[in-house]
Short mmCIF file of C-alpha atoms and ligand atoms in Angstrom, two decimals:
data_model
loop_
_atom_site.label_atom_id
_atom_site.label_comp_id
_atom_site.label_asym_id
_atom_site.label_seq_id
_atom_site.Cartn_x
_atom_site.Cartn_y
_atom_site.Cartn_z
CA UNK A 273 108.16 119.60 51.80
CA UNK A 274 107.20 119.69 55.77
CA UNK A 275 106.39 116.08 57.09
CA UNK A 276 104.51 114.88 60.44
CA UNK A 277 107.56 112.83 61.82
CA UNK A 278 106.52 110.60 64.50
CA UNK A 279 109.34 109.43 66.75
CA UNK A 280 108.83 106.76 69.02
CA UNK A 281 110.60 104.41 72.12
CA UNK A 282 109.88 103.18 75.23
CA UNK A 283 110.75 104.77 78.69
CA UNK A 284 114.58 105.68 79.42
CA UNK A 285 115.21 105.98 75.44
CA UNK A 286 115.99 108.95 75.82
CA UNK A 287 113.17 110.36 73.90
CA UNK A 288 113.49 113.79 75.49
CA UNK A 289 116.60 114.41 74.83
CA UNK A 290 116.45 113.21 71.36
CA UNK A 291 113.92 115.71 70.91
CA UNK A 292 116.22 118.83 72.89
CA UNK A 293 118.84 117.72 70.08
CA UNK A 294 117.15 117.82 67.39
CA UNK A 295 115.74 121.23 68.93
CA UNK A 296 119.34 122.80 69.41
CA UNK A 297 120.62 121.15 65.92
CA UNK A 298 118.06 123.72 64.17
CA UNK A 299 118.75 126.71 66.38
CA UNK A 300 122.24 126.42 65.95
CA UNK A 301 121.22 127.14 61.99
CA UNK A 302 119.01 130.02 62.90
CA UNK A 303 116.04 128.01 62.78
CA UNK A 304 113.62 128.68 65.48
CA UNK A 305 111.91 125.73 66.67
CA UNK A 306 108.01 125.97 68.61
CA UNK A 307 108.78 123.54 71.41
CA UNK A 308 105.17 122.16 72.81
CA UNK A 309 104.36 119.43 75.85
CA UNK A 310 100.54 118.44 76.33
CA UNK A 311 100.31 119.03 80.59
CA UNK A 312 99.66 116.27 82.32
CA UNK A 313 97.79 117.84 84.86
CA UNK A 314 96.92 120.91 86.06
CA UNK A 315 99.83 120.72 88.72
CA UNK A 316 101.92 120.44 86.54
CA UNK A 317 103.06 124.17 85.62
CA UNK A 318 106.75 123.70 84.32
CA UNK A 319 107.09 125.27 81.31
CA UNK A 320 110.11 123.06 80.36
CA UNK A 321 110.97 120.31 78.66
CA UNK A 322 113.34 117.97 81.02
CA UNK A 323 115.92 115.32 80.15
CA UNK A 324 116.96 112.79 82.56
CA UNK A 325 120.16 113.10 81.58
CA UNK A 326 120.46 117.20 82.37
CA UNK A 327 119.50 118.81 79.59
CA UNK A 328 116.04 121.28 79.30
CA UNK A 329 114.45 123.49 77.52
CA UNK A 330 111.28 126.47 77.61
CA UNK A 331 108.48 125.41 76.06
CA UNK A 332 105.09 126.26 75.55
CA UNK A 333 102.28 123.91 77.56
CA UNK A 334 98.38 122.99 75.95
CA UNK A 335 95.60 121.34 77.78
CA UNK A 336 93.59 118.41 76.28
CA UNK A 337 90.81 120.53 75.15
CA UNK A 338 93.29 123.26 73.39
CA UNK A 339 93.24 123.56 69.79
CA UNK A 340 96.97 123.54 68.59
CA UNK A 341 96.16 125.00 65.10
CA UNK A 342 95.22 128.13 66.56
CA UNK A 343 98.01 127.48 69.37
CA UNK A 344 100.43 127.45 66.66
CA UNK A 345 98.75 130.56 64.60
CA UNK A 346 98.90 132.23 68.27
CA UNK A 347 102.26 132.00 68.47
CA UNK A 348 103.23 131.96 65.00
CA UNK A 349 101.96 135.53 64.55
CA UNK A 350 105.25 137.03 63.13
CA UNK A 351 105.97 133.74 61.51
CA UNK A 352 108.89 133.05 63.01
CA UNK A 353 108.50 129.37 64.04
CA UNK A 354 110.46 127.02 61.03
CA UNK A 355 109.46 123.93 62.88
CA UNK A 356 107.13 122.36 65.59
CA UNK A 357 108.09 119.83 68.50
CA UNK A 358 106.34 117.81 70.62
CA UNK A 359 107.53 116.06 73.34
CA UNK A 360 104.91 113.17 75.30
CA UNK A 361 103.32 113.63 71.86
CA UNK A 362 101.32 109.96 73.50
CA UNK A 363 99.29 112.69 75.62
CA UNK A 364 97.88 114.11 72.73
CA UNK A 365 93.99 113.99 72.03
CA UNK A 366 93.42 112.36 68.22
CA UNK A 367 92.23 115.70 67.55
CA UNK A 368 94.93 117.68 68.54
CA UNK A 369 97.40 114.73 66.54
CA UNK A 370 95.16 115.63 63.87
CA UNK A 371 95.47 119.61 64.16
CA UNK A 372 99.29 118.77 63.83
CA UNK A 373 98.80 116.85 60.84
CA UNK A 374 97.37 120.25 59.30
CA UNK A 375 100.33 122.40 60.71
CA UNK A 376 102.85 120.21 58.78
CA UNK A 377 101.59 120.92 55.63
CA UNK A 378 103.19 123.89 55.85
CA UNK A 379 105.98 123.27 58.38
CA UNK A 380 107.76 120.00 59.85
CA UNK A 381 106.47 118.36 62.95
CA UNK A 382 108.35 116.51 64.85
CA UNK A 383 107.21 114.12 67.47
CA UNK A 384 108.61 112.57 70.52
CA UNK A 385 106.82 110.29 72.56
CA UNK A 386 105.64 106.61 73.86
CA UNK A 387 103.85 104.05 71.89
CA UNK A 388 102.19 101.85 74.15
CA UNK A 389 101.18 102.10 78.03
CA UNK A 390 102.11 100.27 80.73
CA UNK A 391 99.56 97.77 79.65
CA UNK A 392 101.20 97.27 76.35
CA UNK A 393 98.17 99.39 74.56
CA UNK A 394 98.39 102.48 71.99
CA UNK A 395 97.66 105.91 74.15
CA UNK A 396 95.44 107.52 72.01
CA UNK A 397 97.94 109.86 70.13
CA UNK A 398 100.17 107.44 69.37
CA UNK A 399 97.22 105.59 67.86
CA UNK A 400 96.60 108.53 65.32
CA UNK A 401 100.28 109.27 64.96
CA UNK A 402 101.06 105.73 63.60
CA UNK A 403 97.68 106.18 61.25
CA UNK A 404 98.66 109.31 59.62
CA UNK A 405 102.38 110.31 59.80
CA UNK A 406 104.76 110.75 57.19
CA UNK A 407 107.33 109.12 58.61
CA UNK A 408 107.38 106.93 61.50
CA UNK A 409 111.06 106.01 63.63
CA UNK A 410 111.82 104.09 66.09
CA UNK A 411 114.33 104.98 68.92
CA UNK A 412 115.63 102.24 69.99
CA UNK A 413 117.05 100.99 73.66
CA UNK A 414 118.05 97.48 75.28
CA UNK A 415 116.42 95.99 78.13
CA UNK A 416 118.15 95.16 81.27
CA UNK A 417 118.95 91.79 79.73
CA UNK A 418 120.38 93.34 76.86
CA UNK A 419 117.66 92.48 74.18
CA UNK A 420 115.52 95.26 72.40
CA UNK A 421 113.37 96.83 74.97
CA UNK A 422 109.70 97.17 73.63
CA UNK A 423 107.56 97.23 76.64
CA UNK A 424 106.95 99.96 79.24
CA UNK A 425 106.69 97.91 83.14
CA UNK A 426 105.41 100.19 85.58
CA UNK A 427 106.75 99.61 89.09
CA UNK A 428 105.33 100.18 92.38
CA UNK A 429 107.60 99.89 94.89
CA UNK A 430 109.37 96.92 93.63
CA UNK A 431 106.39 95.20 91.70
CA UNK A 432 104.92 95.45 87.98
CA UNK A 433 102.17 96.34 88.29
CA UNK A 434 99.22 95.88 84.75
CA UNK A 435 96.46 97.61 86.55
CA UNK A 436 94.76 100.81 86.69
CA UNK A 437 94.62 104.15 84.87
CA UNK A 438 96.96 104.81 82.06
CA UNK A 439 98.48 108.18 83.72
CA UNK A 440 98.63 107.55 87.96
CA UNK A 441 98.90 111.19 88.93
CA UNK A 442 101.00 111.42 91.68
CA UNK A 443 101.69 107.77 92.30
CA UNK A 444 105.01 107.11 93.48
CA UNK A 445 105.79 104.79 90.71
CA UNK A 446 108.36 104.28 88.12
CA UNK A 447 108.89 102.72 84.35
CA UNK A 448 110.85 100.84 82.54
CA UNK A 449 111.82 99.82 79.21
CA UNK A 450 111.44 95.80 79.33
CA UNK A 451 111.59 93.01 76.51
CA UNK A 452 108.85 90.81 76.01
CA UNK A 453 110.38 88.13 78.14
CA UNK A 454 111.30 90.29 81.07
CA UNK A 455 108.01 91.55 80.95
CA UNK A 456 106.51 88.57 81.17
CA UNK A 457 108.53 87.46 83.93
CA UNK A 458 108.00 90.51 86.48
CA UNK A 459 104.39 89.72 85.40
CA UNK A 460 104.85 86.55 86.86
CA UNK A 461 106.90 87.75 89.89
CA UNK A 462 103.93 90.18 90.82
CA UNK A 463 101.20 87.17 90.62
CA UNK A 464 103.79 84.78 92.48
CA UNK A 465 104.20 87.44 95.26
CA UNK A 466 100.66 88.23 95.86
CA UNK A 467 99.87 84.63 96.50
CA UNK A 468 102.55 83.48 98.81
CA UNK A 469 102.61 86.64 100.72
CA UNK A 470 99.52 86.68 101.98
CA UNK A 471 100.92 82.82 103.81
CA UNK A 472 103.30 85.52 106.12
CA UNK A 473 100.47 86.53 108.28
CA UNK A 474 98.76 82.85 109.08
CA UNK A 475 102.34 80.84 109.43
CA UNK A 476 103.39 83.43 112.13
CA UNK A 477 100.47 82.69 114.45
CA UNK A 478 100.87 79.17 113.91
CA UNK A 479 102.21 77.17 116.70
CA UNK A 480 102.55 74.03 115.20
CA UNK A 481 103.36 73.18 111.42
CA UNK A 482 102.02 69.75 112.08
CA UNK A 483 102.37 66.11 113.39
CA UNK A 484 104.38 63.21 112.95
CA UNK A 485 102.42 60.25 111.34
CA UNK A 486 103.35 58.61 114.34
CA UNK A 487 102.02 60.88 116.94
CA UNK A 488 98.49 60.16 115.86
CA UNK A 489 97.86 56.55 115.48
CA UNK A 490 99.76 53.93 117.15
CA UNK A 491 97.59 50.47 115.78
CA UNK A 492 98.63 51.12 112.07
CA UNK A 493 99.94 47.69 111.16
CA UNK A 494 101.42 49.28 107.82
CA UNK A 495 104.98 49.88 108.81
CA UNK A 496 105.26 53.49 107.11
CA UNK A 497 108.35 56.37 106.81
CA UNK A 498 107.62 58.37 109.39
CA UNK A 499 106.33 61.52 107.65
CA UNK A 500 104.92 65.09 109.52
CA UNK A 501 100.66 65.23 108.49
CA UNK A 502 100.95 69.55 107.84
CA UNK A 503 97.94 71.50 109.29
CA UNK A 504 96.06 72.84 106.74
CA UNK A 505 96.88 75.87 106.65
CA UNK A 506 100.61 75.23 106.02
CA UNK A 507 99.32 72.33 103.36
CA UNK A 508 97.82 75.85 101.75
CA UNK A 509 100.81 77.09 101.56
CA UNK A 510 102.90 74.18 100.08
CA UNK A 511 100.08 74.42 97.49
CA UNK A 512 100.02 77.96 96.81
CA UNK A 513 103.81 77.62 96.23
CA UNK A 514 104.01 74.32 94.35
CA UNK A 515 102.51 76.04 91.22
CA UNK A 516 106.04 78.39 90.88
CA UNK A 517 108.27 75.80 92.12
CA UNK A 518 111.90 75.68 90.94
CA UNK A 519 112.54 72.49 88.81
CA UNK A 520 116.56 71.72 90.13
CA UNK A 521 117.13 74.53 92.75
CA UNK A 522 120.27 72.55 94.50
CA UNK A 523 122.01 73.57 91.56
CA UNK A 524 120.67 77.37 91.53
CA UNK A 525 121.59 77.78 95.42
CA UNK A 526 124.85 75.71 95.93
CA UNK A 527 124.04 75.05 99.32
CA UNK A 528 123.92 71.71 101.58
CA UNK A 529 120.91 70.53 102.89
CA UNK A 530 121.78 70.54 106.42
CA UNK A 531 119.20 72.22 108.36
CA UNK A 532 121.58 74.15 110.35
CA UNK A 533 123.30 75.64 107.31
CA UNK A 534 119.91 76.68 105.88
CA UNK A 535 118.78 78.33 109.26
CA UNK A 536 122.30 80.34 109.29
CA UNK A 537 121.82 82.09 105.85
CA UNK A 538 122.26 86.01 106.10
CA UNK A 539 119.36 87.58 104.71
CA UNK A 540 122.00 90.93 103.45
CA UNK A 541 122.08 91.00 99.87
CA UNK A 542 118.93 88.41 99.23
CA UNK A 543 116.94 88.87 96.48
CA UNK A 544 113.18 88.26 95.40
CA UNK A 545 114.66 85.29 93.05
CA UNK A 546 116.68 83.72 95.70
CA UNK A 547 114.27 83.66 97.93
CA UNK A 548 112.18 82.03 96.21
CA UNK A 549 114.44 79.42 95.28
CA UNK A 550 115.47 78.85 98.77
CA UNK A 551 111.78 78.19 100.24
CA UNK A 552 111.36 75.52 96.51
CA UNK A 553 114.69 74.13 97.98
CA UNK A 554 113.20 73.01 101.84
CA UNK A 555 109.53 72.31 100.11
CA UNK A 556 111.75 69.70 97.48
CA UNK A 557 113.82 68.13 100.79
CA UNK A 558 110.97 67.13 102.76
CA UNK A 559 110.53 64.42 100.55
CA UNK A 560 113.80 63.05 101.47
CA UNK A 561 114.00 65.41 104.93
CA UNK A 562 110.79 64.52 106.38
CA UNK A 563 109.89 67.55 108.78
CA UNK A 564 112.30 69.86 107.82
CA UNK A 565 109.81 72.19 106.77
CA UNK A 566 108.30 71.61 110.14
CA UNK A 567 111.20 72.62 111.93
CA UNK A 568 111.86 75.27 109.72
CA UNK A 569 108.34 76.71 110.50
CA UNK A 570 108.58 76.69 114.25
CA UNK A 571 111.71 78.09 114.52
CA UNK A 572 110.93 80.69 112.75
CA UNK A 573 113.44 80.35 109.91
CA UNK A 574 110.85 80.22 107.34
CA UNK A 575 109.04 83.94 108.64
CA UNK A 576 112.64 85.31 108.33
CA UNK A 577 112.25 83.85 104.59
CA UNK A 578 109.29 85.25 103.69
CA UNK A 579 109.98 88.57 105.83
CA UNK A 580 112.80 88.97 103.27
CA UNK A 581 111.01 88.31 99.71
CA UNK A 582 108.34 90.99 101.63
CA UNK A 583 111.30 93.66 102.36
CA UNK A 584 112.70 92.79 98.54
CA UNK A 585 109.64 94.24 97.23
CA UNK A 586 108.94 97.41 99.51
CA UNK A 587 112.34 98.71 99.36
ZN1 ZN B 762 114.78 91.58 78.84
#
């Protein structure tokens, strides 16, 4: 009895190839096998199926608006086709899901594609592929940390980004398969960015971070640690960043807290994360390091610092 098989997995699960196996497993039988891929767009004219990892395949393209019953009866004329496969089944219209669902009464459809969007939401033939299939698989693949990979992150540049249309065409973009947590976090990296970021700009014009307490008044009869009163737009920033601050970063970074060490670090090879843990560092010390963060702003150090989370991201 033919089923509607719908095989599922998130991006780099090797979905596509999956469904080129499964493709060559049946010719290799003498079972000829309708190979079908929804286009995209209109610039996209490849009549292939491609697998990152090589492997590729003819196959016949349909637009949005084309019925594949009659696609299939088309093609099907000498009724040689055994078996139907879709790849990016997810690009499918309900209707067309639904036009497959009437094809494999009579033979097996098999198909390949994503369940959720970069925004974690059901495209619209995956929707009607998990309402009516026969069978319903998972393909599964590990996140970068190593647990089950559920989620699809798309990355501009090096960013997550959770808004906009669910198919960018030709956005320079990529995807990956994340877990929940990682997810999560890259969400977090993207929001963290975007707010000290925009700090680059107004601490580079500045010419001074601030004053020392004692600069200002000289009759205050409270005898006080001397302490630097920030200008307000670097008091902005100490806010801005307080919110993602790194509970115990001495023990992240391993470094003194001798100001010449910190000016001397070599940007090479520093990431987002360290980064970021290296500006929490000064912003913890000036409790104990009153104006370091001062010194660090004039000098320059701390432009360097936020010139490299910048560079982490657009490369
Ligand atoms: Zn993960």
């Amino acid at each position: 009895m033919a089923k509607l098989y719908y095989k599922f997995g998130v991006m780099g699960s090797s979905k596509t190839a999956s469904a080129l196996m499964c493709r060559f497993n049946y010719l290799q039988k003498g079972i000829s096998v309708l190979l079908l891929k929804p286009k995209i767009d209109n610039r996209d004219s490849s009549d292939e199926v491609v697998a990152r990892i090589g492997i590729s395949a003819p196959c016949t393209t349909f637009s949005e608006s084309e019925n594949l019953q009659v696609l299939f009866d088309e093609q099907n004329a000498q009724n040689k086709f055994k078996v139907v496969i879709v790849d990016e089944c997810q690009f499918c219209t309900k209707k067309q899901i639904d036009q497959l669902r009437e094809i494999a009464e009579n033979v097996p459809v098999l198909c390949y594609g994503l369940k959720t969007n970069f925004k974690g939401e059901l495209f619209e033939g995956s929707k009607r592929l998990l309402e009516i299939a026969d069978s319903i698989q998972e393909i599964k693949s590990v996140c970068q940390c190593g647990k089950k990979a559920i989620m699809n992150g798309r990355f501009v540049k090096g960013l997550m980004v959770t808004d906009g249309q669910e198919i960018e065409i030709g956005g320079d973009e990529k995807y990956r398969g994340l877990c929940w947590s990682c997810f999560k976090k890259e969400q977090e990296k993207t929001r963290v960015y975007e707010k000290i970021i925009k700090h680059l700009n107004v601490l580079k014009e500045l010419d001074s971070a601030g004053n020392w307490s004692g600069d200002t008044s000289a009759d205050n009869i409270i005898m006080q640690t001397p302490h630097v009163i920030y200008e307000d737009d670097v008091k902005t920033f100490i806010e801005d960043f307080k919110e993602f601050q790194i509970k115990s970063p001495d023990k992240i970074l391993l470094i003194d807290d001798n100001i010449d060490t910190l000016r001397k670090i070599t940007m090479k090879d520093k990431d987002f994360d360290y980064m970021m843990c290296l500006i929490s560092f000064v912003l913890k010390l000036e409790k104990d390091k009153p104006g370091i963060l001062k010194t660090l702003i004039e000098d320059g150090t701390m432009i360097k610092w936020l010139k490299q989370i910048k560079k982490c991201v657009d490369e």
